[in-house]
Amino acid sequence: MSKLRDFIYSLGSFSASILGQTVTTFAIYYYVDVLKVPTKMISLVMLFYGIWNAINDPLFGQISDTTRTKWWRRIPYVAGFTLPLCIAFALLWMPPYPAGAEKSLFIWYFIVIFLFDGLFTIVVLNWTALFPEMSTRRQGTGFRLKAGTRYHRADFRGRPASGSG
Amino acid sequence: MGIAFGVLGLVTMYASLYGAKERPELAQEASLPLGQALKETYLNKSFLTYVIPAMLIQYTFVALQAVIPFYTKYVLNASEFETTVFLGAMFVTAIPLAAV
């Protein structure tokens, strides 16, 4: 029962990987090579995207840490933001503008990738935070560790106080 | 394709909640205020020693990954199907290595 439960929990890693890795591998290629947006414009978006990435992890981590609801503090975020995340993901691949409409596509890419990454952080960070908090039992920890390590980095905010440092 | 992957991501993430549980007692501890949490993190030597190589590794993987579609198209002159096979081969190779 517990192993099955662990396996079911680890499906979240599949979700995070398929969404995250697809964007990492194909977003730039799709907008530059297929939709013909100039590389300069996409580089500019990626620069701000990097900065947004650095800010949103500690930000959403802090919000999650201070959240208290009767449905607890991690699960509501995963449950509530997974649907918007997947919609943002789908929208990234279906811009309402034709290839070559540089400015419109640039703005579309800018908005949708920021939205995607913000939602991705909310969902995956909270999903990942569940992992160390679930592991009171010693058995099966290794399995969960493998399932969760990929996105572990999302959870180091707020840790130093309780960690050994 | 975007919709198909989106639906797949949606189904698996919601499914994973059935295997997840929260321990309410952990939420009883007061958490650090944001400013102090950032200070504790960035003044933590072990963390800094870890985070720099970790960032470089992440950077390498992300850069490499984003270049693959361009590489297969313009250097290998591969078709889109062949690119898929190429990425699929990487994925299949990675599966047994997860057990290492």
Short mmCIF file of C-alpha atoms in Angstrom, two decimals:
data_model
loop_
_atom_site.label_atom_id
_atom_site.label_comp_id
_atom_site.label_asym_id
_atom_site.label_seq_id
_atom_site.Cartn_x
_atom_site.Cartn_y
_atom_site.Cartn_z
CA MET A 1 0.00 0.00 0.00
CA SER A 2 2.74 2.41 0.97
CA LYS A 3 4.80 1.59 -2.13
CA LEU A 4 1.80 2.15 -4.35
CA ARG A 5 1.20 5.45 -2.61
CA ASP A 6 4.82 6.46 -3.14
CA PHE A 7 4.56 5.56 -6.80
CA ILE A 8 1.39 7.60 -7.19
CA TYR A 9 3.02 10.58 -5.47
CA SER A 10 6.04 10.28 -7.81
CA LEU A 11 3.78 10.76 -10.86
CA GLY A 12 4.03 14.46 -10.06
CA SER A 13 7.65 14.27 -11.14
CA PHE A 14 6.52 12.97 -14.52
CA SER A 15 4.15 15.90 -14.84
CA ALA A 16 6.80 18.44 -13.85
CA SER A 17 9.32 16.88 -16.23
CA ILE A 18 7.08 16.66 -19.25
CA LEU A 19 5.97 20.28 -18.90
CA GLY A 20 9.31 21.73 -17.82
CA GLN A 21 11.56 19.79 -20.17
CA THR A 22 9.36 20.41 -23.20
CA VAL A 23 9.57 24.15 -22.61
CA THR A 24 13.34 24.02 -21.98
CA THR A 25 13.97 22.02 -25.13
CA PHE A 26 11.51 23.46 -27.62
CA ALA A 27 10.29 26.95 -26.62
CA ILE A 28 13.27 28.85 -28.05
CA TYR A 29 13.45 26.66 -31.14
CA TYR A 30 9.73 27.05 -31.80
CA TYR A 31 9.70 30.84 -31.48
CA VAL A 32 13.00 31.47 -33.27
CA ASP A 33 13.04 28.84 -36.00
CA VAL A 34 9.38 28.11 -36.68
CA LEU A 35 7.67 31.42 -35.81
CA LYS A 36 10.64 33.53 -37.02
CA VAL A 37 10.88 35.87 -34.04
CA PRO A 38 14.35 37.53 -34.09
CA THR A 39 16.86 35.87 -31.73
CA LYS A 40 17.56 39.25 -30.10
CA MET A 41 13.96 39.59 -28.95
CA ILE A 42 13.83 36.05 -27.57
CA SER A 43 17.17 36.55 -25.77
CA LEU A 44 15.72 39.63 -24.10
CA VAL A 45 12.74 37.62 -22.88
CA MET A 46 15.03 34.85 -21.61
CA LEU A 47 17.10 37.41 -19.67
CA PHE A 48 14.04 38.68 -17.81
CA TYR A 49 12.75 35.13 -17.53
CA GLY A 50 15.97 34.22 -15.69
CA ILE A 51 15.53 37.12 -13.28
CA TRP A 52 11.86 36.19 -12.71
CA ASN A 53 13.00 32.63 -12.00
CA ALA A 54 15.42 33.84 -9.34
CA ILE A 55 12.72 35.91 -7.65
CA ASN A 56 9.72 33.61 -7.79
CA ASP A 57 11.19 30.59 -6.00
CA PRO A 58 11.87 32.27 -2.64
CA LEU A 59 8.75 34.40 -3.05
CA PHE A 60 6.27 31.56 -3.56
CA GLY A 61 8.16 29.39 -1.06
CA GLN A 62 7.70 32.04 1.60
CA ILE A 63 4.02 32.44 0.75
CA SER A 64 3.53 28.68 0.97
CA ASP A 65 5.39 28.47 4.30
CA THR A 66 3.18 31.10 5.88
CA THR A 67 -0.06 29.69 4.46
CA ARG A 68 -2.48 28.11 6.94
CA THR A 69 -5.73 26.72 5.63
CA LYS A 70 -7.90 23.90 6.79
CA TRP A 71 -6.72 21.98 3.72
CA TRP A 72 -3.12 22.52 4.90
CA ARG A 73 -0.52 24.62 3.12
CA ARG A 74 0.95 22.69 0.17
CA ILE A 75 -1.84 20.64 -1.33
CA PRO A 76 -4.20 23.60 -1.99
CA TYR A 77 -1.56 25.22 -4.22
CA VAL A 78 -0.98 22.05 -6.23
CA ALA A 79 -4.71 21.42 -6.54
CA GLY A 80 -5.58 25.00 -7.43
CA PHE A 81 -2.79 25.93 -9.83
CA THR A 82 -2.20 22.78 -11.87
CA LEU A 83 -5.05 23.53 -14.28
CA PRO A 84 -3.94 27.14 -14.99
CA LEU A 85 -0.37 25.83 -15.37
CA CYS A 86 -1.39 23.34 -18.03
CA ILE A 87 -3.47 25.97 -19.83
CA ALA A 88 -0.47 28.34 -19.90
CA PHE A 89 1.65 25.48 -21.20
CA ALA A 90 -0.78 24.76 -24.04
CA LEU A 91 -1.10 28.47 -24.91
CA LEU A 92 2.66 28.71 -25.36
CA TRP A 93 2.40 26.37 -28.37
CA MET A 94 -0.66 27.96 -29.91
CA PRO A 95 -0.03 31.71 -30.28
CA PRO A 96 -2.95 33.53 -31.96
CA TYR A 97 -0.55 35.20 -34.42
CA PRO A 98 0.98 33.87 -37.65
CA ALA A 99 4.70 33.19 -38.08
CA GLY A 100 6.57 36.41 -38.79
CA ALA A 101 4.32 38.68 -36.67
CA GLU A 102 7.41 39.58 -34.67
CA LYS A 103 6.12 42.12 -32.18
CA SER A 104 2.86 40.34 -31.35
CA LEU A 105 4.64 37.01 -30.94
CA PHE A 106 7.33 38.66 -28.80
CA ILE A 107 4.69 40.08 -26.44
CA TRP A 108 2.77 36.78 -26.42
CA TYR A 109 5.91 34.80 -25.61
CA PHE A 110 6.88 37.27 -22.89
CA ILE A 111 3.50 37.08 -21.12
CA VAL A 112 2.87 33.37 -21.52
CA ILE A 113 6.32 32.18 -20.46
CA PHE A 114 6.21 34.41 -17.36
CA LEU A 115 2.79 33.05 -16.53
CA PHE A 116 3.93 29.50 -17.18
CA ASP A 117 7.01 29.81 -14.99
CA GLY A 118 5.18 31.50 -12.14
CA LEU A 119 2.52 28.78 -12.11
CA PHE A 120 5.14 26.06 -12.59
CA THR A 121 6.99 27.32 -9.53
CA ILE A 122 3.82 27.43 -7.41
CA VAL A 123 2.80 23.89 -8.34
CA VAL A 124 6.17 22.12 -8.43
CA LEU A 125 7.62 23.88 -5.39
CA ASN A 126 4.63 22.88 -3.27
CA TRP A 127 4.59 19.38 -4.71
CA THR A 128 8.30 19.06 -3.88
CA ALA A 129 7.85 20.49 -0.38
CA LEU A 130 5.43 17.66 0.36
CA PHE A 131 8.22 15.17 -0.19
CA PRO A 132 10.51 15.79 2.81
CA GLU A 133 7.47 16.44 4.97
CA MET A 134 5.95 13.06 4.10
CA SER A 135 9.09 11.11 4.97
CA THR A 136 8.69 10.27 8.61
CA ARG A 137 8.84 6.61 7.80
CA ARG A 138 12.35 5.47 7.00
CA GLN A 139 11.44 2.74 4.53
CA GLY A 140 10.84 3.87 1.00
CA THR A 141 12.65 7.14 1.51
CA GLY A 142 15.25 6.25 -1.11
CA PHE A 143 12.57 5.70 -3.69
CA ARG A 144 10.90 8.97 -2.90
CA LEU A 145 14.29 10.63 -2.94
CA LYS A 146 14.94 9.53 -6.50
CA ALA A 147 11.48 10.55 -7.54
CA GLY A 148 11.86 13.95 -5.99
CA THR A 149 15.52 14.92 -6.29
CA ARG A 150 15.10 16.48 -9.69
CA TYR A 151 13.05 19.33 -8.26
CA HIS A 152 14.59 19.44 -4.82
CA ARG A 153 16.32 22.72 -5.48
CA ALA A 154 12.91 24.37 -5.37
CA ASP A 155 12.73 23.78 -1.66
CA PHE A 156 15.82 25.26 -0.11
CA ARG A 157 14.13 28.49 0.95
CA GLY A 158 13.16 28.44 4.60
CA ARG A 159 15.26 25.33 5.23
CA PRO A 160 18.35 26.80 6.92
CA ALA A 161 16.57 27.39 10.22
CA SER A 162 15.61 23.78 10.68
CA GLY A 163 18.55 22.26 8.73
CA SER A 164 21.99 21.67 10.17
CA GLY A 165 23.40 24.51 8.04
CA MET B 1 0.59 18.47 -29.32
CA GLY B 2 0.67 21.30 -26.76
CA ILE B 3 -2.80 20.31 -25.58
CA ALA B 4 -1.89 16.59 -25.45
CA PHE B 5 1.17 17.25 -23.27
CA GLY B 6 -0.80 19.73 -21.16
CA VAL B 7 -3.49 17.13 -20.49
CA LEU B 8 -0.86 14.50 -19.68
CA GLY B 9 0.78 16.89 -17.19
CA LEU B 10 -2.59 17.75 -15.71
CA VAL B 11 -3.70 14.16 -15.19
CA THR B 12 -0.42 12.98 -13.64
CA MET B 13 -0.12 15.97 -11.27
CA TYR B 14 -3.67 15.58 -9.98
CA ALA B 15 -3.17 11.82 -9.71
CA SER B 16 -0.06 12.38 -7.57
CA LEU B 17 -2.16 14.17 -4.96
CA TYR B 18 -3.79 10.81 -4.17
CA GLY B 19 -0.39 9.60 -3.01
CA ALA B 20 0.40 12.78 -1.10
CA LYS B 21 -0.46 13.66 2.43
CA GLU B 22 0.42 16.59 4.63
CA ARG B 23 1.32 16.46 8.26
CA PRO B 24 -0.55 19.34 9.87
CA GLU B 25 1.82 19.42 12.85
CA LEU B 26 4.64 20.70 10.60
CA ALA B 27 2.63 23.80 9.82
CA GLN B 28 2.51 24.64 13.53
CA GLU B 29 6.13 25.83 13.57
CA ALA B 30 6.45 29.52 12.81
CA SER B 31 8.43 30.09 9.63
CA LEU B 32 11.17 32.64 9.21
CA PRO B 33 10.34 36.09 7.88
CA LEU B 34 11.44 36.53 4.25
CA GLY B 35 14.33 38.90 4.95
CA GLN B 36 15.82 36.67 7.62
CA ALA B 37 15.30 33.54 5.50
CA LEU B 38 17.24 35.15 2.62
CA LYS B 39 19.99 36.32 4.98
CA GLU B 40 20.36 32.90 6.60
CA THR B 41 20.45 31.27 3.17
CA TYR B 42 23.01 33.52 1.52
CA LEU B 43 25.29 33.65 4.55
CA ASN B 44 25.28 29.88 4.84
CA LYS B 45 28.71 28.61 3.70
CA SER B 46 27.60 25.03 3.02
CA PHE B 47 24.74 26.31 0.91
CA LEU B 48 27.00 28.61 -1.10
CA THR B 49 29.52 25.82 -1.69
CA TYR B 50 26.70 23.68 -2.98
CA VAL B 51 24.77 26.24 -4.98
CA ILE B 52 27.54 27.48 -7.29
CA PRO B 53 28.40 24.08 -8.85
CA ALA B 54 24.69 23.21 -8.83
CA MET B 55 23.94 26.35 -10.79
CA LEU B 56 26.71 25.64 -13.29
CA ILE B 57 25.42 22.09 -13.81
CA GLN B 58 21.88 23.38 -14.31
CA TYR B 59 23.14 25.98 -16.76
CA THR B 60 25.02 23.38 -18.78
CA PHE B 61 22.03 21.08 -19.03
CA VAL B 62 19.58 23.82 -19.92
CA ALA B 63 21.87 25.32 -22.56
CA LEU B 64 22.61 21.90 -24.04
CA GLN B 65 18.97 20.97 -24.10
CA ALA B 66 17.83 24.17 -25.79
CA VAL B 67 20.46 23.67 -28.52
CA ILE B 68 19.42 20.10 -29.40
CA PRO B 69 16.61 20.99 -31.86
CA PHE B 70 18.91 23.42 -33.69
CA TYR B 71 21.76 20.92 -33.67
CA THR B 72 19.72 18.06 -35.11
CA LYS B 73 18.19 20.29 -37.78
CA TYR B 74 21.19 22.32 -38.98
CA VAL B 75 24.21 20.16 -38.12
CA LEU B 76 22.81 16.66 -38.50
CA ASN B 77 20.26 17.69 -41.17
CA ALA B 78 17.81 15.39 -39.44
CA SER B 79 14.06 15.47 -40.02
CA GLU B 80 11.62 16.27 -37.20
CA PHE B 81 10.89 12.57 -36.81
CA GLU B 82 14.60 11.81 -36.48
CA THR B 83 14.89 14.55 -33.84
CA THR B 84 12.14 12.82 -31.90
CA VAL B 85 14.01 9.53 -32.16
CA PHE B 86 17.17 11.29 -30.98
CA LEU B 87 15.44 12.74 -27.90
CA GLY B 88 13.64 9.44 -27.29
CA ALA B 89 16.98 7.62 -27.28
CA MET B 90 18.28 10.04 -24.61
CA PHE B 91 15.16 9.48 -22.54
CA VAL B 92 15.37 5.69 -22.76
CA THR B 93 19.08 5.80 -21.82
CA ALA B 94 18.26 7.93 -18.79
CA ILE B 95 15.66 5.53 -17.34
CA PRO B 96 18.01 2.73 -16.15
CA LEU B 97 20.51 5.36 -14.98
CA ALA B 98 17.92 6.71 -12.53
CA ALA B 99 18.45 3.51 -10.55
CA VAL B 100 22.20 4.16 -10.19
#
